[in-house]
Amino acid sequence: MNRLISILASCDLEDITSLRRLYKENCKYSYCGIDIICSETYRDTPECVRFTLHIPLELLNLPGHNSKDDIVLADFCLREFVRQIDEISLSKYSVTGKEKYTGSIYIYHPGPQILLRNVSYIQDGALEIVLRIQFPVLMKEKHYVVSGRSSSKIVKKDLARAIRNFIQQFDVGRYENNLVLFNRQQEIRALLDERGYISFVANDSILPRGEGQLPLEGAVPFTSPKEDEVEIELSDGFILKGMAIREGINVITGGGYSGKSTFLDSVLAGIYNHIQGDGREYCITRTNSCKIVAEEGRCISNLDISPFITKTKTLNTEMFSTQDASGSTSQAANIIEAISFGCKTLFVDEDRTATNFMIKDARMKSLISDDPIIPFTDRIRQIYNEAKVSTMLIIGGSSEYLDIADDIYLMTNYRIANITVKAKNIAKEKNIDNLLKGSKPHWIQKRYIYHGAMGTYIKDMNTQRIRENLEISGKTIIVGNYKFKTEKIDTISTKAQLTAIAFLIRAVLINHTPCVDIYEQMNQIYVRISREGFGFLYTSKFPLESDMELPNIQDVLFALSRIQQGEWITEMSDDDIAEAKAREKNKVFQVVLLDNFR
């Protein structure tokens, strides 16, 4: 520790590049039995240094630790260390005139979800916590220099105190309570598939969100409809009562501001486990669930959307590509991709859909007999029967949805009631058999990516040099010359997940195998992450924050499917393959659907 402080102090009034000594020369330091490892962040900010704390688990005095509990231990430790950092009041130094400088310790503040992260993880019997320190910089005579005295104070007093307090104040009892909650959540999650449930929402859950995604103060606690209430007894004897949402087609209706969207958002949030105090601790949903929206303007590459948009003289919907999709074609593509990428539950909010795609009543069908759009409601039963994919619909404007529902619920002032019998008696009968005759649609389509030479490089117009490019602008990921827009992928809940998706897409693109199934390849990458962590994905050469949280695999594939630019091909005969090889020289990047790839 003294050696680390000595190096920092020697940087006083020197050029900031002298800080590179921290991670280029003997970059491992020790304090209280904890190793401190320094490494660089993005090369343009050398005064911001990445610190990894290597904490042996025996220092935490845990009575026993199983590797299956790694994710919850890492999550709990991160939150505890964040609390220690937040209690530090870093001094800010300033002097008159042009000279002023500040310093800060940055650590990722997690949301309510319990996720696999690269900022806190268990590896080789030790806890690894990653943070960044922005050392004080003094502006003097038009040059930036590091204030070594102030920098050493941050490490000597503030960081050292946070480390010391974290170890001394570690509450084993609170951790074990969190572990019990996590194990219960995992057990309920396993029961969903076993019992044929989409989701389980416990009674007394607080679903509405207030400021900062905290439970809304004074909100109405959730109460299950009696028809859907189940009792779950877990292996530790803990008993829960709540609403079981069954597989099939579920419709939720109600007036404005009745709580429909809040309920949908809370159920969808249940794809991740939540921490104690979130209010949705026992709101558990199958992880292979996603939200479907209309996404006007999205790119679609070589996808068969004919189950919803029939082929016309001017439009080949069996191999459909566009750089600017309409609301109906985008929603058709989103559903096909979701099913193809393994989603087993689709969540649909009527307010965010294309009306002409969702439904068409009998009068309009008679009036427009040659419409190429087959409404979603005419296919929804077929999707469940043939692809075993359930749907939850939030509606408010048409009774046509009631005909195809297995269960119908009414929201009133954030309270839910099962009105299936009443709604079925009110609903009018209709015949949709004529739309379902003929060959069965191909619901599951394999998606292949043809790499060409490489997909991650750009040419710098100023220097004319070729360089690899990876950046995030808002919710758009930029890799090489390609953009991946993620604004409408609602299950991407944090910037850290967006960063992970950027590096995951890069991992796919730098694979030199000529043509790979992206779903299969992404599964392989996820297996490797579960075994090794994020280390093989991350590199500091891009101007991205290093914090990453693992998103659902479907979210990564949805983002990858929204690639902009490139050329698309439909099949690969021998001539096509020869042409593709020729295109490698021109660095053409393609996403390809191949039913009979050879």
XYZ file of C-alpha atoms in Angstrom, residues 137-368:
232
model
C -6.145 16.971 -12.063
C -4.661 20.439 -11.851
C -4.860 22.811 -14.830
C -1.706 24.885 -14.866
C -0.166 26.842 -17.696
C -2.599 25.276 -20.216
C -1.521 21.745 -19.318
C -3.275 19.113 -17.239
C -1.181 17.554 -14.480
C -2.089 15.188 -11.663
C -2.045 16.392 -8.087
C -0.118 13.539 -6.491
C -0.666 14.690 -2.904
C -4.446 14.733 -3.333
C -4.395 11.469 -5.287
C -2.530 9.632 -2.548
C -4.989 10.989 0.036
C -7.930 9.415 -1.845
C -6.236 6.012 -1.753
C -4.663 6.315 1.705
C -7.737 7.599 3.519
C -10.893 7.121 1.499
C -10.327 3.858 -0.380
C -8.501 2.277 2.555
C -11.323 3.226 4.922
C -13.965 1.785 2.576
C -12.035 -1.501 2.354
C -11.499 -1.685 6.115
C -15.134 -0.897 6.969
C -16.447 -3.315 4.361
C -14.568 -6.202 5.995
C -15.223 -5.181 9.609
C -18.914 -4.380 9.114
C -19.808 -7.290 6.834
C -23.146 -8.591 8.134
C -23.269 -12.363 7.626
C -26.828 -12.526 8.970
C -28.152 -10.029 6.409
C -26.339 -11.866 3.628
C -27.912 -15.169 4.697
C -31.371 -13.540 4.664
C -30.703 -12.381 1.096
C -29.538 -15.878 0.173
C -32.724 -17.410 1.583
C -34.810 -14.987 -0.520
C -32.792 -15.754 -3.655
C -33.121 -19.525 -3.184
C -36.878 -19.177 -2.708
C -37.108 -17.120 -5.908
C -35.151 -19.763 -7.792
C -37.371 -22.535 -6.447
C -40.523 -20.686 -7.522
C -38.948 -20.076 -10.918
C -38.399 -23.820 -11.343
C -42.026 -24.493 -10.399
C -43.360 -22.269 -13.198
C -42.428 -24.697 -15.976
C -43.372 -27.702 -13.865
C -46.902 -26.422 -13.228
C -47.529 -24.703 -16.560
C -47.478 -21.131 -15.262
C -46.267 -18.051 -17.163
C -45.825 -16.083 -13.968
C -46.533 -15.973 -10.248
C -47.366 -12.726 -8.412
C -47.503 -13.004 -4.620
C -50.223 -11.336 -2.596
C -49.174 -8.053 -0.954
C -46.564 -7.325 -3.638
C -46.143 -3.601 -4.355
C -46.198 -3.232 -8.143
C -46.451 0.548 -8.823
C -43.092 2.347 -8.979
C -42.238 5.667 -7.425
C -39.180 7.888 -7.736
C -35.965 6.033 -8.547
C -37.832 2.799 -9.292
C -38.615 2.390 -5.589
C -42.002 0.997 -4.469
C -44.627 3.729 -4.648
C -45.479 4.933 -1.156
C -49.135 4.321 -0.318
C -49.661 2.007 -3.316
C -52.395 -0.639 -3.228
C -50.884 -4.043 -2.355
C -51.557 -6.742 -4.933
C -54.350 -9.223 -4.237
C -54.926 -12.279 -6.403
C -58.325 -13.083 -7.896
C -59.797 -16.023 -5.987
C -60.170 -18.042 -9.208
C -56.415 -17.831 -9.842
C -55.044 -17.907 -6.322
C -52.639 -20.735 -5.560
C -50.642 -21.685 -2.515
C -46.985 -22.566 -2.918
C -45.133 -24.365 -0.145
C -41.365 -24.257 -0.617
C -38.780 -26.773 0.546
C -37.897 -24.710 3.635
C -41.537 -24.678 4.765
C -42.192 -21.102 3.599
C -45.728 -20.702 2.226
C -46.808 -18.102 -0.322
C -50.202 -17.277 -1.762
C -50.665 -15.374 -4.979
C -51.845 -15.288 -8.556
C -50.728 -17.992 -10.975
C -50.949 -16.838 -14.581
C -51.405 -19.943 -16.672
C -50.023 -20.773 -20.103
C -52.266 -19.891 -23.028
C -53.826 -16.583 -24.053
C -54.444 -14.105 -21.251
C -56.206 -10.776 -21.765
C -56.103 -7.914 -19.249
C -58.480 -5.012 -19.749
C -59.667 -1.965 -17.836
C -60.170 1.752 -18.128
C -57.508 4.433 -18.312
C -55.119 4.624 -15.337
C -56.536 1.390 -13.915
C -53.113 -0.254 -13.562
C -53.020 -2.445 -16.686
C -49.607 -1.330 -17.925
C -48.201 -1.292 -14.386
C -49.247 -4.908 -13.956
C -47.737 -5.893 -17.320
C -44.459 -4.099 -16.579
C -44.214 -5.723 -13.151
C -44.858 -9.200 -14.501
C -42.269 -8.662 -17.245
C -39.770 -7.355 -14.678
C -40.132 -10.735 -12.977
C -37.813 -12.321 -15.535
C -35.070 -11.207 -13.101
C -34.925 -11.812 -9.344
C -35.273 -8.658 -7.221
C -33.718 -7.627 -3.919
C -35.438 -7.419 -0.548
C -37.482 -4.227 -0.257
C -38.210 -3.861 -3.971
C -41.852 -4.853 -3.479
C -41.661 -7.366 -6.343
C -39.506 -9.970 -4.580
C -42.022 -12.708 -5.298
C -43.106 -11.524 -8.727
C -41.519 -14.325 -10.761
C -41.826 -14.773 -14.541
C -40.251 -17.211 -16.960
C -36.951 -15.831 -18.206
C -37.721 -16.664 -21.844
C -40.369 -13.939 -22.073
C -40.339 -10.699 -24.049
C -42.423 -7.664 -24.902
C -43.682 -7.172 -28.457
C -44.182 -3.646 -29.833
C -44.588 -1.980 -33.201
C -41.211 -0.540 -34.168
C -41.742 1.691 -37.161
C -38.481 2.398 -38.968
C -36.543 -0.689 -37.790
C -34.407 -2.751 -40.134
C -35.473 -6.251 -41.104
C -33.087 -8.614 -42.835
C -34.187 -11.577 -44.870
C -37.007 -12.798 -42.627
C -40.093 -14.832 -43.494
C -43.009 -12.727 -42.247
C -45.570 -14.451 -44.504
C -47.492 -15.903 -41.515
C -48.755 -12.340 -41.002
C -48.110 -10.507 -44.290
C -48.971 -12.591 -47.357
C -46.936 -12.409 -50.534
C -48.049 -9.858 -53.151
C -46.956 -9.046 -56.693
C -44.610 -6.345 -55.452
C -43.626 -7.748 -52.061
C -41.810 -10.982 -51.271
C -42.660 -11.494 -47.620
C -41.121 -14.967 -47.521
C -37.693 -13.335 -47.704
C -38.479 -9.833 -46.495
C -35.851 -7.138 -46.064
C -36.160 -3.415 -45.466
C -34.238 -0.564 -43.889
C -37.456 1.226 -42.860
C -40.222 -1.120 -41.716
C -43.812 -0.036 -41.179
C -45.578 -0.613 -37.887
C -47.263 -3.803 -39.093
C -44.203 -5.362 -40.772
C -41.998 -4.504 -37.786
C -44.407 -6.127 -35.366
C -44.662 -9.218 -37.560
C -40.858 -9.441 -37.616
C -40.614 -8.948 -33.854
C -42.980 -11.862 -33.216
C -41.244 -14.208 -35.678
C -37.825 -13.361 -34.216
C -39.049 -13.790 -30.640
C -40.381 -17.275 -31.365
C -37.255 -18.200 -33.339
C -34.982 -17.049 -30.500
C -36.703 -19.239 -27.907
C -39.275 -16.924 -26.298
C -42.212 -18.845 -24.809
C -44.328 -15.889 -23.657
C -45.160 -12.725 -25.597
C -46.305 -9.635 -23.687
C -48.281 -7.197 -25.837
C -49.623 -3.781 -24.807
C -52.276 -2.565 -27.258
C -51.136 1.045 -26.799
C -47.767 0.234 -28.411
C -48.926 -1.837 -31.357
C -49.969 -1.262 -34.965
C -53.779 -1.293 -34.948
C -54.109 -2.700 -38.474
C -51.791 -5.558 -37.541
C -53.459 -6.501 -34.261
C -57.111 -6.891 -35.215
C -59.709 -6.579 -37.964
C -63.408 -7.049 -37.312
C -65.786 -9.009 -39.562
C -67.098 -5.913 -41.338
C -63.637 -4.729 -42.330
C -62.725 -8.222 -43.533
C -65.772 -8.184 -45.780
C -64.977 -4.700 -47.027
C -61.243 -5.369 -47.701
